[in-house]
């Protein structure tokens, strides 16, 4: 009997992509507290949507680090409604809905999530890989819990 290895989700980081983060607190008149977390060598692309994103290399080779999301791929999926597993379109063309996979029920009443969506084609694979996941789907009247 042959076992098929589970696909590595697109947003998962690899060990070689992790870099040391040299963080400092800077004075920022636009921050509520007047201070903001930054890198000691700031770059224009460090910030997006008022969030300081972790710097990472882009090299999907070597050992997979399932505990870490690759922030650039995560951000691309979130901004462009791409599936976090396959990188394809996450919007269901038949219903116009998005779905997400979580490890536990999530308070998602505002429609703002820090996790990329998952397309309906990849949800069965996610459930096979981890039967404890919870699936939610965005709808006209809020969120529908599928599991």
mmCIF file of C-alpha atoms in Angstrom, residues 3-144:
data_model
loop_
_atom_site.group_PDB
_atom_site.id
_atom_site.type_symbol
_atom_site.label_atom_id
_atom_site.label_comp_id
_atom_site.label_asym_id
_atom_site.label_seq_id
_atom_site.Cartn_x
_atom_site.Cartn_y
_atom_site.Cartn_z
ATOM 1 C CA UNK A 3 0.728 6.469 1.162
ATOM 2 C CA UNK A 4 0.382 9.837 -0.498
ATOM 3 C CA UNK A 5 2.158 12.699 1.233
ATOM 4 C CA UNK A 6 -0.041 15.651 2.071
ATOM 5 C CA UNK A 7 0.568 18.741 -0.016
ATOM 6 C CA UNK A 8 2.420 21.545 1.751
ATOM 7 C CA UNK A 9 0.068 24.548 1.874
ATOM 8 C CA UNK A 10 1.247 27.540 -0.149
ATOM 9 C CA UNK A 11 1.435 29.845 2.912
ATOM 10 C CA UNK A 12 3.571 27.542 5.081
ATOM 11 C CA UNK A 13 7.166 28.662 5.634
ATOM 12 C CA UNK A 14 10.317 26.623 5.097
ATOM 13 C CA UNK A 15 13.268 26.693 7.497
ATOM 14 C CA UNK A 16 15.550 28.396 4.967
ATOM 15 C CA UNK A 17 13.084 31.310 4.675
ATOM 16 C CA UNK A 18 13.397 32.410 8.309
ATOM 17 C CA UNK A 19 15.649 35.405 8.974
ATOM 18 C CA UNK A 20 16.771 37.038 12.207
ATOM 19 C CA UNK A 21 14.586 40.034 13.072
ATOM 20 C CA UNK A 22 16.402 43.014 14.563
ATOM 21 C CA UNK A 23 13.485 44.957 16.067
ATOM 22 C CA UNK A 24 13.525 48.351 17.769
ATOM 23 C CA UNK A 25 10.909 50.736 19.178
ATOM 24 C CA UNK A 26 10.828 54.062 17.336
ATOM 25 C CA UNK A 27 9.090 57.389 17.925
ATOM 26 C CA UNK A 28 6.109 57.802 15.580
ATOM 27 C CA UNK A 29 3.699 60.736 15.857
ATOM 28 C CA UNK A 30 1.017 58.764 13.962
ATOM 29 C CA UNK A 31 0.995 55.850 16.418
ATOM 30 C CA UNK A 32 -1.584 56.053 19.221
ATOM 31 C CA UNK A 33 1.081 55.623 21.892
ATOM 32 C CA UNK A 34 3.638 57.717 20.032
ATOM 33 C CA UNK A 35 5.826 54.628 19.635
ATOM 34 C CA UNK A 36 5.921 51.891 17.046
ATOM 35 C CA UNK A 37 7.775 48.634 16.518
ATOM 36 C CA UNK A 38 10.155 48.724 13.525
ATOM 37 C CA UNK A 39 13.268 47.123 12.123
ATOM 38 C CA UNK A 40 16.638 48.681 12.940
ATOM 39 C CA UNK A 41 17.176 49.076 9.176
ATOM 40 C CA UNK A 42 13.668 50.068 8.004
ATOM 41 C CA UNK A 43 12.530 49.576 4.395
ATOM 42 C CA UNK A 44 9.467 50.956 2.640
ATOM 43 C CA UNK A 45 7.909 47.498 2.219
ATOM 44 C CA UNK A 46 8.103 46.599 5.933
ATOM 45 C CA UNK A 47 4.644 48.076 6.569
ATOM 46 C CA UNK A 48 1.379 47.216 4.878
ATOM 47 C CA UNK A 49 -2.125 48.028 6.124
ATOM 48 C CA UNK A 50 -0.525 49.585 9.245
ATOM 49 C CA UNK A 51 1.045 46.225 10.123
ATOM 50 C CA UNK A 52 4.746 45.498 10.468
ATOM 51 C CA UNK A 53 5.218 42.286 8.484
ATOM 52 C CA UNK A 54 7.934 39.784 9.288
ATOM 53 C CA UNK A 55 10.780 39.687 6.817
ATOM 54 C CA UNK A 56 11.389 36.339 5.205
ATOM 55 C CA UNK A 57 13.316 34.907 2.300
ATOM 56 C CA UNK A 58 11.383 33.351 -0.590
ATOM 57 C CA UNK A 59 12.751 29.862 -1.179
ATOM 58 C CA UNK A 60 10.270 26.991 -0.920
ATOM 59 C CA UNK A 61 12.866 24.247 -0.491
ATOM 60 C CA UNK A 62 14.170 22.131 2.344
ATOM 61 C CA UNK A 63 12.479 21.347 5.623
ATOM 62 C CA UNK A 64 8.904 22.588 6.048
ATOM 63 C CA UNK A 65 8.138 24.626 9.172
ATOM 64 C CA UNK A 66 4.404 23.967 9.675
ATOM 65 C CA UNK A 67 4.354 26.191 12.779
ATOM 66 C CA UNK A 68 5.192 29.310 10.762
ATOM 67 C CA UNK A 69 3.304 31.109 8.023
ATOM 68 C CA UNK A 70 5.294 32.803 5.272
ATOM 69 C CA UNK A 71 4.132 36.392 5.695
ATOM 70 C CA UNK A 72 4.583 37.510 2.072
ATOM 71 C CA UNK A 73 2.581 34.574 0.750
ATOM 72 C CA UNK A 74 0.023 35.067 3.550
ATOM 73 C CA UNK A 75 -0.385 38.734 2.643
ATOM 74 C CA UNK A 76 -0.704 37.974 -1.093
ATOM 75 C CA UNK A 77 -3.425 35.407 -0.395
ATOM 76 C CA UNK A 78 -5.316 37.767 1.890
ATOM 77 C CA UNK A 79 -5.141 40.781 -0.428
ATOM 78 C CA UNK A 80 -5.928 38.890 -3.629
ATOM 79 C CA UNK A 81 -8.406 36.319 -2.221
ATOM 80 C CA UNK A 82 -6.161 33.387 -3.031
ATOM 81 C CA UNK A 83 -6.360 29.956 -1.420
ATOM 82 C CA UNK A 84 -3.786 29.415 1.322
ATOM 83 C CA UNK A 85 -3.345 25.789 0.205
ATOM 84 C CA UNK A 86 -3.133 25.906 -3.614
ATOM 85 C CA UNK A 87 -2.694 29.643 -4.366
ATOM 86 C CA UNK A 88 -5.664 29.491 -6.743
ATOM 87 C CA UNK A 89 -8.723 31.766 -6.567
ATOM 88 C CA UNK A 90 -10.500 31.246 -3.234
ATOM 89 C CA UNK A 91 -13.771 32.908 -4.195
ATOM 90 C CA UNK A 92 -16.405 30.321 -5.066
ATOM 91 C CA UNK A 93 -17.630 31.430 -8.525
ATOM 92 C CA UNK A 94 -21.016 29.766 -8.028
ATOM 93 C CA UNK A 95 -21.893 31.481 -4.746
ATOM 94 C CA UNK A 96 -19.470 34.404 -4.492
ATOM 95 C CA UNK A 97 -18.497 33.198 -1.012
ATOM 96 C CA UNK A 98 -15.129 32.753 0.684
ATOM 97 C CA UNK A 99 -14.284 29.989 3.158
ATOM 98 C CA UNK A 100 -11.662 29.613 5.860
ATOM 99 C CA UNK A 101 -10.138 26.683 7.734
ATOM 100 C CA UNK A 102 -9.341 27.145 11.442
ATOM 101 C CA UNK A 103 -8.157 24.859 14.227
ATOM 102 C CA UNK A 104 -10.997 25.994 16.492
ATOM 103 C CA UNK A 105 -14.128 28.115 16.316
ATOM 104 C CA UNK A 106 -13.160 31.726 15.734
ATOM 105 C CA UNK A 107 -14.932 34.920 16.683
ATOM 106 C CA UNK A 108 -15.331 36.349 13.176
ATOM 107 C CA UNK A 109 -18.301 38.668 13.357
ATOM 108 C CA UNK A 110 -16.601 41.705 11.783
ATOM 109 C CA UNK A 111 -15.408 40.014 8.600
ATOM 110 C CA UNK A 112 -11.793 40.883 9.398
ATOM 111 C CA UNK A 113 -9.515 37.901 9.720
ATOM 112 C CA UNK A 114 -5.749 37.502 9.966
ATOM 113 C CA UNK A 115 -5.803 34.274 8.004
ATOM 114 C CA UNK A 116 -6.076 33.718 4.247
ATOM 115 C CA UNK A 117 -9.116 31.945 2.797
ATOM 116 C CA UNK A 118 -9.223 28.343 1.556
ATOM 117 C CA UNK A 119 -10.938 27.412 -1.704
ATOM 118 C CA UNK A 120 -13.726 24.850 -1.614
ATOM 119 C CA UNK A 121 -11.600 22.484 -3.752
ATOM 120 C CA UNK A 122 -8.915 22.282 -1.024
ATOM 121 C CA UNK A 123 -11.237 21.915 1.983
ATOM 122 C CA UNK A 124 -11.633 18.107 1.649
ATOM 123 C CA UNK A 125 -7.842 17.761 1.608
ATOM 124 C CA UNK A 126 -7.550 19.994 4.696
ATOM 125 C CA UNK A 127 -10.135 17.871 6.525
ATOM 126 C CA UNK A 128 -8.317 14.650 5.556
ATOM 127 C CA UNK A 129 -4.998 16.051 6.787
ATOM 128 C CA UNK A 130 -6.460 17.366 10.049
ATOM 129 C CA UNK A 131 -9.947 16.188 11.056
ATOM 130 C CA UNK A 132 -10.072 18.720 13.916
ATOM 131 C CA UNK A 133 -10.298 21.789 11.685
ATOM 132 C CA UNK A 134 -13.315 24.073 11.661
ATOM 133 C CA UNK A 135 -14.600 25.534 8.403
ATOM 134 C CA UNK A 136 -16.442 28.823 8.124
ATOM 135 C CA UNK A 137 -17.915 30.365 5.001
ATOM 136 C CA UNK A 138 -18.694 34.033 4.494
ATOM 137 C CA UNK A 139 -22.277 34.776 3.581
ATOM 138 C CA UNK A 140 -24.706 37.590 3.016
ATOM 139 C CA UNK A 141 -25.929 37.363 6.614
ATOM 140 C CA UNK A 142 -22.605 36.696 8.324
ATOM 141 C CA UNK A 143 -20.747 33.429 8.829
ATOM 142 C CA UNK A 144 -21.881 29.850 8.381
#
